[in-house]
Coordinates of C-alpha atoms in Angstrom, one line a residue:
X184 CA 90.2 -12.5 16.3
X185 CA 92.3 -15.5 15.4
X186 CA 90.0 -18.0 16.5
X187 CA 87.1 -16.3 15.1
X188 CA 89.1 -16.0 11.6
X189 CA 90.2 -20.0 11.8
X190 CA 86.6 -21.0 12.6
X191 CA 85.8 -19.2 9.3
X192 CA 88.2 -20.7 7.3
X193 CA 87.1 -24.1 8.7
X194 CA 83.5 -23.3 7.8
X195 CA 84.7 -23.0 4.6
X196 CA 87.2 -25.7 3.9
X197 CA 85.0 -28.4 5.9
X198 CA 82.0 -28.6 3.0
X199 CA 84.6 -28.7 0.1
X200 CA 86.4 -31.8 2.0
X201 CA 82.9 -33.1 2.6
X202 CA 82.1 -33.0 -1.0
X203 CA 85.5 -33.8 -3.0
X204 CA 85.1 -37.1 -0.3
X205 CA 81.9 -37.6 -1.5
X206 CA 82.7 -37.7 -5.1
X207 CA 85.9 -39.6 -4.7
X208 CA 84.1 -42.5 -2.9
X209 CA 81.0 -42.1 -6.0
X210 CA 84.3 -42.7 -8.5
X211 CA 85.7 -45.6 -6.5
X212 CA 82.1 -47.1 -6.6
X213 CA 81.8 -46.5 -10.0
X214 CA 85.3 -47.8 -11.4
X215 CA 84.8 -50.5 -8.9
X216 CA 81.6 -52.0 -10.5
X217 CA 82.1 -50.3 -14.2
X218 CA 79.0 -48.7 -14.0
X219 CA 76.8 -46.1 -11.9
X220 CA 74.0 -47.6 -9.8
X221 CA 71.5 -47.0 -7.1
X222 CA 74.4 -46.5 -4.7
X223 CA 76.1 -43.8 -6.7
X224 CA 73.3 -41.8 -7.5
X225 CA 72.0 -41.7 -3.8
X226 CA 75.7 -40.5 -3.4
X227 CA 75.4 -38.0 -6.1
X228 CA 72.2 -36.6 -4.9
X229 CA 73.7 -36.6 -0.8
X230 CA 76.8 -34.1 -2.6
X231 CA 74.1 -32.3 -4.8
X232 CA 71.7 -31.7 -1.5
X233 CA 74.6 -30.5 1.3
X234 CA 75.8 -28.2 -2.0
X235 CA 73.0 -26.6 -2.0
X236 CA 72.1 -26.3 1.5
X237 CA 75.6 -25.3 3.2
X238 CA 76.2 -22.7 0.5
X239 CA 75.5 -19.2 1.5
X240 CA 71.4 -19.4 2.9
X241 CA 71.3 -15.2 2.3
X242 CA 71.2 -15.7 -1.5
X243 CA 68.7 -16.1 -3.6
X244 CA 68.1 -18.9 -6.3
X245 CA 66.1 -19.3 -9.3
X246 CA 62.8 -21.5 -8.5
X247 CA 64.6 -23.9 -11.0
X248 CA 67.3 -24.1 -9.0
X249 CA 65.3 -24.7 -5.4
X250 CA 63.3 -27.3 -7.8
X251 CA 66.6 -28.8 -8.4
X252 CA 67.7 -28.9 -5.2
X253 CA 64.0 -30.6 -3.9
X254 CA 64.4 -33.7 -6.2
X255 CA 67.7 -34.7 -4.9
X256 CA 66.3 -34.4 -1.7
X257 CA 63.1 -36.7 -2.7
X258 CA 65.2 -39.2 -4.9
X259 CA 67.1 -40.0 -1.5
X260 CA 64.1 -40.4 0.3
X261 CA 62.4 -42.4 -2.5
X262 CA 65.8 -44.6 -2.2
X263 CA 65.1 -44.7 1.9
X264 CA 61.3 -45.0 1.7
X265 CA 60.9 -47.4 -1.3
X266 CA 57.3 -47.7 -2.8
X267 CA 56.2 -46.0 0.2
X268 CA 54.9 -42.7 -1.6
X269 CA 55.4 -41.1 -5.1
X270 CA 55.9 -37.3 -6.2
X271 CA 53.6 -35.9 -8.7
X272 CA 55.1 -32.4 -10.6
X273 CA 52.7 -30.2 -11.9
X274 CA 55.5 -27.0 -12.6
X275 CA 54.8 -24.3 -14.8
X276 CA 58.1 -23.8 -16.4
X277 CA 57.9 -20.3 -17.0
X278 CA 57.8 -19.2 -13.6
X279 CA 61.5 -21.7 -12.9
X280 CA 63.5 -18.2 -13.7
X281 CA 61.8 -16.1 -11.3
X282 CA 64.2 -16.0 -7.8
X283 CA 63.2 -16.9 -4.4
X284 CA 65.1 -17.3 -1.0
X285 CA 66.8 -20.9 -0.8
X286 CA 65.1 -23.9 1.4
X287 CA 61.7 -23.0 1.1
X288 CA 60.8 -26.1 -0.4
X289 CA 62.1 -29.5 1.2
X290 CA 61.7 -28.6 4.5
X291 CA 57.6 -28.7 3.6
X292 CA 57.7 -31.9 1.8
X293 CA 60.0 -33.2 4.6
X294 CA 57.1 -32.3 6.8
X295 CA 54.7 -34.3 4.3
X296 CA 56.5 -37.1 4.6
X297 CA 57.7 -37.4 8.5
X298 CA 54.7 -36.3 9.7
X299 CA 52.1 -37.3 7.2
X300 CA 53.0 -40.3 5.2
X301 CA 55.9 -42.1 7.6
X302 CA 53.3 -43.3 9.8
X303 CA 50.6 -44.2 7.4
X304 CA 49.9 -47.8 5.8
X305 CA 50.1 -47.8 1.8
X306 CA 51.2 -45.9 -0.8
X307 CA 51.1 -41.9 -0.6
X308 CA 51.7 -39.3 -2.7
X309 CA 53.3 -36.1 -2.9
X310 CA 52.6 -33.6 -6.0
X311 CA 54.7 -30.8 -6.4
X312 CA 52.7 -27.8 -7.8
X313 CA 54.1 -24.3 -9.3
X314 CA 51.5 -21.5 -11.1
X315 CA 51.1 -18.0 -11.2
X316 CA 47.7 -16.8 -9.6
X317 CA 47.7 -13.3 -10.5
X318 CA 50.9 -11.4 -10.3
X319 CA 52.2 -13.8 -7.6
X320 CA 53.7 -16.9 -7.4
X321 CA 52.2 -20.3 -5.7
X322 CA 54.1 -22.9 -4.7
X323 CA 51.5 -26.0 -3.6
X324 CA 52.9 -29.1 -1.8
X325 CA 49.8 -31.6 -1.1
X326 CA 50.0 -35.6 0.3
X327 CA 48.0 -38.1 0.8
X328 CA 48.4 -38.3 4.2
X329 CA 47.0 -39.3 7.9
X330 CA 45.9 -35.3 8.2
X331 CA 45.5 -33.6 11.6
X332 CA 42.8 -31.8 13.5
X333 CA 41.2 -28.7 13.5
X334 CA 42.8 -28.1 16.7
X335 CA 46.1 -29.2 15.8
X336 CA 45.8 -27.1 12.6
X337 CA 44.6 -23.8 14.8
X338 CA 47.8 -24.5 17.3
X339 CA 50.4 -25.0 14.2
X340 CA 48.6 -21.3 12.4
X341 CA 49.0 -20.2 15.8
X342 CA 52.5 -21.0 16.2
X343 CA 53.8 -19.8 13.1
X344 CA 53.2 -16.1 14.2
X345 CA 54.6 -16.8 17.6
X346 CA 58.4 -16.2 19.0
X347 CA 58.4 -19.5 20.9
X348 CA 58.9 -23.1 19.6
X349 CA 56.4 -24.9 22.1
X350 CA 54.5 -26.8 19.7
X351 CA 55.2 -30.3 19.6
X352 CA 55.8 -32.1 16.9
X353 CA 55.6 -29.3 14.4
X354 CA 58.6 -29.8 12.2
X355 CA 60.9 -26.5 13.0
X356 CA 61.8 -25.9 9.2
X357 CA 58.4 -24.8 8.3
X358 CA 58.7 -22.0 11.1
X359 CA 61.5 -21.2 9.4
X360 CA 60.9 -21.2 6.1
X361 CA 57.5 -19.1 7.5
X362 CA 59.9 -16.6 9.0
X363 CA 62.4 -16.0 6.3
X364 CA 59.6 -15.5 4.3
X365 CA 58.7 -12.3 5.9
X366 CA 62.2 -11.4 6.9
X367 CA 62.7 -10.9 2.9
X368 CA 59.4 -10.1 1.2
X369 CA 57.2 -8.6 4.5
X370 CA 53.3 -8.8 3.7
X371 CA 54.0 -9.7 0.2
X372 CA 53.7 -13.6 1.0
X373 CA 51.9 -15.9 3.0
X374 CA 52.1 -19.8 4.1
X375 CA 48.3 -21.3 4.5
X376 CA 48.1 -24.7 6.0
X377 CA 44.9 -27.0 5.1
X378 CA 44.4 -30.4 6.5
X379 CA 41.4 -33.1 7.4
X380 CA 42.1 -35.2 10.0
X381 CA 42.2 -38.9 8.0
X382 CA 42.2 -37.1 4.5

C-alpha cells in the first residue's frame, strides 16, 4: 500500500517539476536575450503540449481546448520540420464549446505527418477541418501526402476493429483514439479512413 501510495504521489509531483523546469529555463532564455524567440516559444508550446497530455486522459475538453492543445503540437513540428508542410484551418467556431474526450486530434495529424508527408519531397499540407453535418460533429484532417494502397487501406480498416496490434507501421494512436472513441460514445461515432496511393 505504501509503494502503491508513493508511486501516486510521484505521478503527481513528477509533471509539476517537469513543467515549473520548463518555464524557469523559458525565463532564463528570455531575461538572457531580453526578448522571447523561436527557442522560447518551442519551449512554451513543449510545457503547453505535456500539460495537456499528462493531465487526467478520463476528462473531457471543449473542442476549443483539444484545438488548442493540436497547434502547440504542430507549431513544434513546424519548428522541427521547417517549410516542409503547412496547416490549413477551416474551424467552425461554434461547435469549439461542444466537449469531446482529450487526444483525439494530434495523434491523427501525427500520423499525417510521420507517415504521409516525412517521407515525401516538397511542400505538404495539412488542413484542419471542424463542421456540423447534421446533429453530429466532423472533425476532418486531410494531407497532401504519398497515400497508401487499397490493400494497405483494407488491412489498417481491418485493424482498427481488431484486439491485436499486428499491423505494421500503423501508428498506435489512431487505434487508440479509434478505441476510446467507442469506449465513451458506443455507435454514436465513427473514424473512416480515405487514401490514393500517390494522391
Amino acid at each position: 500500500y505504501e509503494a502503491m501510495e508513493l508511486l501516486a504521489l510521484q505521478s503527481q509531483i513528477n509533471p509539476h517539476f517537469l513543467f515549473n523546469t520548463l518555464e524557469t529555463i523559458n525565463w532564463g532564455i528570455v531575461a538572457h536575450l531580453g526578448i522571447t524567440n523561436h527557442v522560447s516559444k518551442m519551449l512554451e508550446n513543449l510545457s503547453d503540449v505535456l500539460k495537456y497530455s499528462l493531465s487526467n486522459p478520463n476528462e473531457k475538453v471543449t473542442i476549443k481546448n483539444e484545438i488548442a492543445y493540436a497547434r502547440s503540437y504542430l507549431a513544434i513540428q513546424l519548428e522541427r520540420y521547417q517549410e516542409q508542410f503547412e496547416v490549413i484551418w477551416d474551424i467552425d467556431k461554434e461547435l469549439e464549446n461542444y466537449y469531446i474526450i482529450k487526444l483525439v486530434l494530434q495523434p491523427h495529424i501525427e500520423n499525417a505527418i510521420y507517415h504521409g508527408m516525412k517521407e515525401k519531397e516538397g511542400k505538404s499540407k495539412i488542413k484542419i477541418t471542424l463542421r456540423s453535418k447534421g446533429d453530429q460533429i466532423c472533425l476532418q484532417i486531410m494531407d497532401t501526402g504519398l497515400g497508401m494502397s487499397k490493400l494497405r487501406m483494407k488491412q489498417i480498416m481491418q485493424s482498427l476493429d481488431s484486439d491485436q496490434n499486428k499491423t505494421p507501421g500503423l501508428h498506435i494512436g489512431i487505434k487508440n483514439v479509434y478505441k476510446r472513441l467507442k469506449l465513451v460514445y458506443e455507435d454514436q461515432c465513427s473514424i473512416m479512413i480515405k487514401s490514393k496511393e500517390g494522391w
